[in-house]
mmCIF file with all atom_site columns, C-alpha atoms in Angstrom:
data_model
loop_
_atom_site.group_PDB
_atom_site.id
_atom_site.type_symbol
_atom_site.label_atom_id
_atom_site.label_alt_id
_atom_site.label_comp_id
_atom_site.label_asym_id
_atom_site.label_entity_id
_atom_site.label_seq_id
_atom_site.pdbx_PDB_ins_code
_atom_site.Cartn_x
_atom_site.Cartn_y
_atom_site.Cartn_z
_atom_site.occupancy
_atom_site.B_iso_or_equiv
_atom_site.pdbx_formal_charge
_atom_site.auth_seq_id
_atom_site.auth_comp_id
_atom_site.auth_asym_id
_atom_site.auth_atom_id
_atom_site.pdbx_PDB_model_num
ATOM 1   C CA . UNK H 1 1   ? 158.988 63.518 183.509 1.00 0.00 ? 1   UNK H CA 1
ATOM 2   C CA . UNK H 1 2   ? 162.278 62.883 185.402 1.00 0.00 ? 2   UNK H CA 1
ATOM 3   C CA . UNK H 1 3   ? 165.851 62.728 184.436 1.00 0.00 ? 3   UNK H CA 1
ATOM 4   C CA . UNK H 1 4   ? 167.885 59.995 186.070 1.00 0.00 ? 4   UNK H CA 1
ATOM 5   C CA . UNK H 1 5   ? 171.467 60.048 187.352 1.00 0.00 ? 5   UNK H CA 1
ATOM 6   C CA . UNK H 1 6   ? 172.352 57.842 184.458 1.00 0.00 ? 6   UNK H CA 1
ATOM 7   C CA . UNK H 1 7   ? 171.035 60.495 182.005 1.00 0.00 ? 7   UNK H CA 1
ATOM 8   C CA . UNK H 1 8   ? 167.874 58.701 181.035 1.00 0.00 ? 8   UNK H CA 1
ATOM 9   C CA . UNK H 1 9   ? 164.572 60.584 180.625 1.00 0.00 ? 9   UNK H CA 1
ATOM 10  C CA . UNK H 1 10  ? 161.567 58.753 182.111 1.00 0.00 ? 10  UNK H CA 1
ATOM 11  C CA . UNK H 1 11  ? 157.932 59.679 181.937 1.00 0.00 ? 11  UNK H CA 1
ATOM 12  C CA . UNK H 1 12  ? 155.267 58.688 184.398 1.00 0.00 ? 12  UNK H CA 1
ATOM 13  C CA . UNK H 1 13  ? 151.487 58.823 184.265 1.00 0.00 ? 13  UNK H CA 1
ATOM 14  C CA . UNK H 1 14  ? 149.780 60.886 186.794 1.00 0.00 ? 14  UNK H CA 1
ATOM 15  C CA . UNK H 1 15  ? 148.060 59.989 189.223 1.00 0.00 ? 15  UNK H CA 1
ATOM 16  C CA . UNK H 1 16  ? 148.808 56.242 188.801 1.00 0.00 ? 16  UNK H CA 1
ATOM 17  C CA . UNK H 1 17  ? 152.616 56.682 188.817 1.00 0.00 ? 17  UNK H CA 1
ATOM 18  C CA . UNK H 1 18  ? 152.965 54.081 186.086 1.00 0.00 ? 18  UNK H CA 1
ATOM 19  C CA . UNK H 1 19  ? 155.991 54.541 183.746 1.00 0.00 ? 19  UNK H CA 1
ATOM 20  C CA . UNK H 1 20  ? 155.010 55.430 180.061 1.00 0.00 ? 20  UNK H CA 1
ATOM 21  C CA . UNK H 1 21  ? 157.138 53.542 177.602 1.00 0.00 ? 21  UNK H CA 1
ATOM 22  C CA . UNK H 1 22  ? 155.131 54.027 174.432 1.00 0.00 ? 22  UNK H CA 1
ATOM 23  C CA . UNK H 1 23  ? 157.120 56.775 172.606 1.00 0.00 ? 23  UNK H CA 1
ATOM 24  C CA . UNK H 1 24  ? 153.966 57.718 170.496 1.00 0.00 ? 24  UNK H CA 1
ATOM 25  C CA . UNK H 1 25  ? 152.141 58.588 173.725 1.00 0.00 ? 25  UNK H CA 1
ATOM 26  C CA . UNK H 1 26  ? 155.040 60.415 175.178 1.00 0.00 ? 26  UNK H CA 1
ATOM 27  C CA . UNK H 1 27  ? 155.417 62.537 171.901 1.00 0.00 ? 27  UNK H CA 1
ATOM 28  C CA . UNK H 1 28  ? 151.785 63.621 172.063 1.00 0.00 ? 28  UNK H CA 1
ATOM 29  C CA . UNK H 1 29  ? 152.263 65.179 175.627 1.00 0.00 ? 29  UNK H CA 1
ATOM 30  C CA . UNK H 1 30  ? 152.383 69.008 175.830 1.00 0.00 ? 30  UNK H CA 1
ATOM 31  C CA . UNK H 1 31  ? 154.475 70.001 178.768 1.00 0.00 ? 31  UNK H CA 1
ATOM 32  C CA . UNK H 1 32  ? 153.393 72.988 180.852 1.00 0.00 ? 32  UNK H CA 1
ATOM 33  C CA . UNK H 1 33  ? 157.079 73.549 181.922 1.00 0.00 ? 33  UNK H CA 1
ATOM 34  C CA . UNK H 1 34  ? 160.407 72.269 180.748 1.00 0.00 ? 34  UNK H CA 1
ATOM 35  C CA . UNK H 1 35  ? 163.374 72.191 183.073 1.00 0.00 ? 35  UNK H CA 1
ATOM 36  C CA . UNK H 1 36  ? 165.290 69.146 181.728 1.00 0.00 ? 36  UNK H CA 1
ATOM 37  C CA . UNK H 1 37  ? 168.656 69.118 180.095 1.00 0.00 ? 37  UNK H CA 1
ATOM 38  C CA . UNK H 1 38  ? 167.814 65.860 178.435 1.00 0.00 ? 38  UNK H CA 1
ATOM 39  C CA . UNK H 1 39  ? 165.693 65.042 175.359 1.00 0.00 ? 39  UNK H CA 1
ATOM 40  C CA . UNK H 1 40  ? 165.616 65.399 171.586 1.00 0.00 ? 40  UNK H CA 1
ATOM 41  C CA . UNK H 1 41  ? 164.365 68.906 171.890 1.00 0.00 ? 41  UNK H CA 1
ATOM 42  C CA . UNK H 1 42  ? 167.521 70.143 173.610 1.00 0.00 ? 42  UNK H CA 1
ATOM 43  C CA . UNK H 1 43  ? 170.329 68.322 171.886 1.00 0.00 ? 43  UNK H CA 1
ATOM 44  C CA . UNK H 1 44  ? 171.703 71.587 170.667 1.00 0.00 ? 44  UNK H CA 1
ATOM 45  C CA . UNK H 1 45  ? 172.531 72.968 174.148 1.00 0.00 ? 45  UNK H CA 1
ATOM 46  C CA . UNK H 1 46  ? 175.617 70.780 174.342 1.00 0.00 ? 46  UNK H CA 1
ATOM 47  C CA . UNK H 1 47  ? 178.765 72.283 173.091 1.00 0.00 ? 47  UNK H CA 1
ATOM 48  C CA . UNK H 1 48  ? 181.203 70.173 171.025 1.00 0.00 ? 48  UNK H CA 1
ATOM 49  C CA . UNK H 1 49  ? 183.411 69.379 174.003 1.00 0.00 ? 49  UNK H CA 1
ATOM 50  C CA . UNK H 1 50  ? 180.758 69.342 176.808 1.00 0.00 ? 50  UNK H CA 1
ATOM 51  C CA . UNK H 1 51  ? 180.377 66.302 178.988 1.00 0.00 ? 51  UNK H CA 1
ATOM 52  C CA . UNK H 1 52  ? 176.963 65.300 180.195 1.00 0.00 ? 52  UNK H CA 1
ATOM 53  C CA . UNK H 1 53  ? 177.404 66.830 183.632 1.00 0.00 ? 53  UNK H CA 1
ATOM 54  C CA . UNK H 1 54  ? 178.508 70.145 182.434 1.00 0.00 ? 54  UNK H CA 1
ATOM 55  C CA . UNK H 1 55  ? 175.027 71.527 181.679 1.00 0.00 ? 55  UNK H CA 1
ATOM 56  C CA . UNK H 1 56  ? 173.308 71.753 185.090 1.00 0.00 ? 56  UNK H CA 1
ATOM 57  C CA . UNK H 1 57  ? 169.955 73.332 184.424 1.00 0.00 ? 57  UNK H CA 1
ATOM 58  C CA . UNK H 1 58  ? 167.471 74.443 181.712 1.00 0.00 ? 58  UNK H CA 1
ATOM 59  C CA . UNK H 1 59  ? 164.221 76.310 181.494 1.00 0.00 ? 59  UNK H CA 1
ATOM 60  C CA . UNK H 1 60  ? 161.891 76.915 178.634 1.00 0.00 ? 60  UNK H CA 1
ATOM 61  C CA . UNK H 1 61  ? 159.915 80.132 178.514 1.00 0.00 ? 61  UNK H CA 1
ATOM 62  C CA . UNK H 1 62  ? 156.207 79.998 179.033 1.00 0.00 ? 62  UNK H CA 1
ATOM 63  C CA . UNK H 1 63  ? 155.821 80.994 175.460 1.00 0.00 ? 63  UNK H CA 1
ATOM 64  C CA . UNK H 1 64  ? 157.865 77.923 174.451 1.00 0.00 ? 64  UNK H CA 1
ATOM 65  C CA . UNK H 1 65  ? 160.213 79.721 172.110 1.00 0.00 ? 65  UNK H CA 1
ATOM 66  C CA . UNK H 1 66  ? 163.211 80.417 174.336 1.00 0.00 ? 66  UNK H CA 1
ATOM 67  C CA . UNK H 1 67  ? 165.418 78.161 176.371 1.00 0.00 ? 67  UNK H CA 1
ATOM 68  C CA . UNK H 1 68  ? 168.010 79.382 178.985 1.00 0.00 ? 68  UNK H CA 1
ATOM 69  C CA . UNK H 1 69  ? 170.643 77.014 180.406 1.00 0.00 ? 69  UNK H CA 1
ATOM 70  C CA . UNK H 1 70  ? 173.232 77.217 183.224 1.00 0.00 ? 70  UNK H CA 1
ATOM 71  C CA . UNK H 1 71  ? 176.460 75.250 183.367 1.00 0.00 ? 71  UNK H CA 1
ATOM 72  C CA . UNK H 1 72  ? 179.524 74.392 185.445 1.00 0.00 ? 72  UNK H CA 1
ATOM 73  C CA . UNK H 1 73  ? 181.600 77.115 183.828 1.00 0.00 ? 73  UNK H CA 1
ATOM 74  C CA . UNK H 1 74  ? 179.320 79.934 184.995 1.00 0.00 ? 74  UNK H CA 1
ATOM 75  C CA . UNK H 1 75  ? 177.718 80.464 181.589 1.00 0.00 ? 75  UNK H CA 1
ATOM 76  C CA . UNK H 1 76  ? 174.086 81.396 181.179 1.00 0.00 ? 76  UNK H CA 1
ATOM 77  C CA . UNK H 1 77  ? 173.053 80.782 177.616 1.00 0.00 ? 77  UNK H CA 1
ATOM 78  C CA . UNK H 1 78  ? 169.929 81.578 175.708 1.00 0.00 ? 78  UNK H CA 1
ATOM 79  C CA . UNK H 1 79  ? 168.777 79.492 172.787 1.00 0.00 ? 79  UNK H CA 1
ATOM 80  C CA . UNK H 1 80  ? 165.729 79.205 170.497 1.00 0.00 ? 80  UNK H CA 1
ATOM 81  C CA . UNK H 1 81  ? 163.572 76.330 171.534 1.00 0.00 ? 81  UNK H CA 1
ATOM 82  C CA . UNK H 1 82  ? 163.398 73.530 170.507 1.00 0.00 ? 82  UNK H CA 1
ATOM 83  C CA . UNK H 1 83  ? 166.996 73.059 169.379 1.00 0.00 ? 83  UNK H CA 1
ATOM 84  C CA . UNK H 1 84  ? 167.097 69.480 168.109 1.00 0.00 ? 84  UNK H CA 1
ATOM 85  C CA . UNK H 1 85  ? 170.178 69.904 165.997 1.00 0.00 ? 85  UNK H CA 1
ATOM 86  C CA . UNK H 1 86  ? 173.669 69.601 167.370 1.00 0.00 ? 86  UNK H CA 1
ATOM 87  C CA . UNK H 1 87  ? 175.796 72.567 168.256 1.00 0.00 ? 87  UNK H CA 1
ATOM 88  C CA . UNK H 1 88  ? 173.198 75.275 167.580 1.00 0.00 ? 88  UNK H CA 1
ATOM 89  C CA . UNK H 1 89  ? 173.842 78.970 167.515 1.00 0.00 ? 89  UNK H CA 1
ATOM 90  C CA . UNK H 1 90  ? 173.702 80.588 170.914 1.00 0.00 ? 90  UNK H CA 1
ATOM 91  C CA . UNK H 1 91  ? 171.476 83.667 170.955 1.00 0.00 ? 91  UNK H CA 1
ATOM 92  C CA . UNK H 1 92  ? 173.024 85.174 173.946 1.00 0.00 ? 92  UNK H CA 1
ATOM 93  C CA . UNK H 1 93  ? 175.653 84.095 176.547 1.00 0.00 ? 93  UNK H CA 1
ATOM 94  C CA . UNK H 1 94  ? 176.615 85.617 179.848 1.00 0.00 ? 94  UNK H CA 1
ATOM 95  C CA . UNK H 1 95  ? 179.443 84.539 182.189 1.00 0.00 ? 95  UNK H CA 1
ATOM 96  C CA . UNK H 1 96  ? 178.864 84.508 185.900 1.00 0.00 ? 96  UNK H CA 1
ATOM 97  C CA . UNK H 1 97  ? 181.470 84.032 188.626 1.00 0.00 ? 97  UNK H CA 1
ATOM 98  C CA . UNK H 1 98  ? 180.475 80.561 189.677 1.00 0.00 ? 98  UNK H CA 1
ATOM 99  C CA . UNK H 1 99  ? 178.658 77.395 188.532 1.00 0.00 ? 99  UNK H CA 1
ATOM 100 C CA . UNK H 1 100 ? 175.024 77.891 187.701 1.00 0.00 ? 100 UNK H CA 1
ATOM 101 C CA . UNK H 1 101 ? 172.859 75.127 189.259 1.00 0.00 ? 101 UNK H CA 1
ATOM 102 C CA . UNK H 1 102 ? 169.360 76.457 188.793 1.00 0.00 ? 102 UNK H CA 1
ATOM 103 C CA . UNK H 1 103 ? 167.661 78.938 186.433 1.00 0.00 ? 103 UNK H CA 1
ATOM 104 C CA . UNK H 1 104 ? 164.139 80.103 185.605 1.00 0.00 ? 104 UNK H CA 1
ATOM 105 C CA . UNK H 1 105 ? 162.581 82.463 183.107 1.00 0.00 ? 105 UNK H CA 1
ATOM 106 C CA . UNK H 1 106 ? 159.782 84.750 184.435 1.00 0.00 ? 106 UNK H CA 1
ATOM 107 C CA . UNK H 1 107 ? 156.735 84.397 182.261 1.00 0.00 ? 107 UNK H CA 1
ATOM 108 C CA . UNK H 1 108 ? 156.199 88.211 181.926 1.00 0.00 ? 108 UNK H CA 1
ATOM 109 C CA . UNK H 1 109 ? 159.443 88.790 180.035 1.00 0.00 ? 109 UNK H CA 1
ATOM 110 C CA . UNK H 1 110 ? 159.725 88.779 176.226 1.00 0.00 ? 110 UNK H CA 1
ATOM 111 C CA . UNK H 1 111 ? 162.918 87.740 174.649 1.00 0.00 ? 111 UNK H CA 1
ATOM 112 C CA . UNK H 1 112 ? 163.931 91.277 173.943 1.00 0.00 ? 112 UNK H CA 1
ATOM 113 C CA . UNK H 1 113 ? 163.417 92.106 177.599 1.00 0.00 ? 113 UNK H CA 1
ATOM 114 C CA . UNK H 1 114 ? 165.324 89.039 178.719 1.00 0.00 ? 114 UNK H CA 1
ATOM 115 C CA . UNK H 1 115 ? 168.277 90.117 176.513 1.00 0.00 ? 115 UNK H CA 1
ATOM 116 C CA . UNK H 1 116 ? 168.104 93.719 177.951 1.00 0.00 ? 116 UNK H CA 1
ATOM 117 C CA . UNK H 1 117 ? 168.119 92.228 181.513 1.00 0.00 ? 117 UNK H CA 1
ATOM 118 C CA . UNK H 1 118 ? 171.074 89.856 180.705 1.00 0.00 ? 118 UNK H CA 1
ATOM 119 C CA . UNK H 1 119 ? 173.027 92.692 179.104 1.00 0.00 ? 119 UNK H CA 1
ATOM 120 C CA . UNK H 1 120 ? 172.475 94.976 182.136 1.00 0.00 ? 120 UNK H CA 1
ATOM 121 C CA . UNK H 1 121 ? 173.705 92.449 184.706 1.00 0.00 ? 121 UNK H CA 1
ATOM 122 C CA . UNK H 1 122 ? 177.229 93.034 185.826 1.00 0.00 ? 122 UNK H CA 1
ATOM 123 C CA . UNK H 1 123 ? 178.202 89.675 187.220 1.00 0.00 ? 123 UNK H CA 1
#
C-alpha cells in the first residue's frame, strides 16, 4: 500500500507488483502494519481546519487498537483505531517543539504505558 503525492491510496499485489483496483479484494486484506494518513480507517485524525499536508505521519499499534499521529504543529495525538468518523475525540495530545515527521509505536507497550510515557515526556 502506498500513498501518493496527490493523496491517493494505491494497493499493489506482491510479488507481481500489479495494482489492485477491486475494492472488495482490498477490503479483505489484513495489514501487518499501518503507517498511512490516508484511508477510510483514519478519517477521524483530521481536525476541522486541517489541510491534507498538516498530518505527516501515523502508526497503528501492533494490537490494532491505538493510532498515534504527528503533524506540522508539533502535536503527537493518540486515537482509538479505527477512527472512521470525522473529528473523533483525541485520547491524548502532546505538543513538541517542532514538526513531527515520523512516529512509531513499540509493540511491547500497552495503551496505559504509552499514556504514562507521553505524560512523563518534557518536550
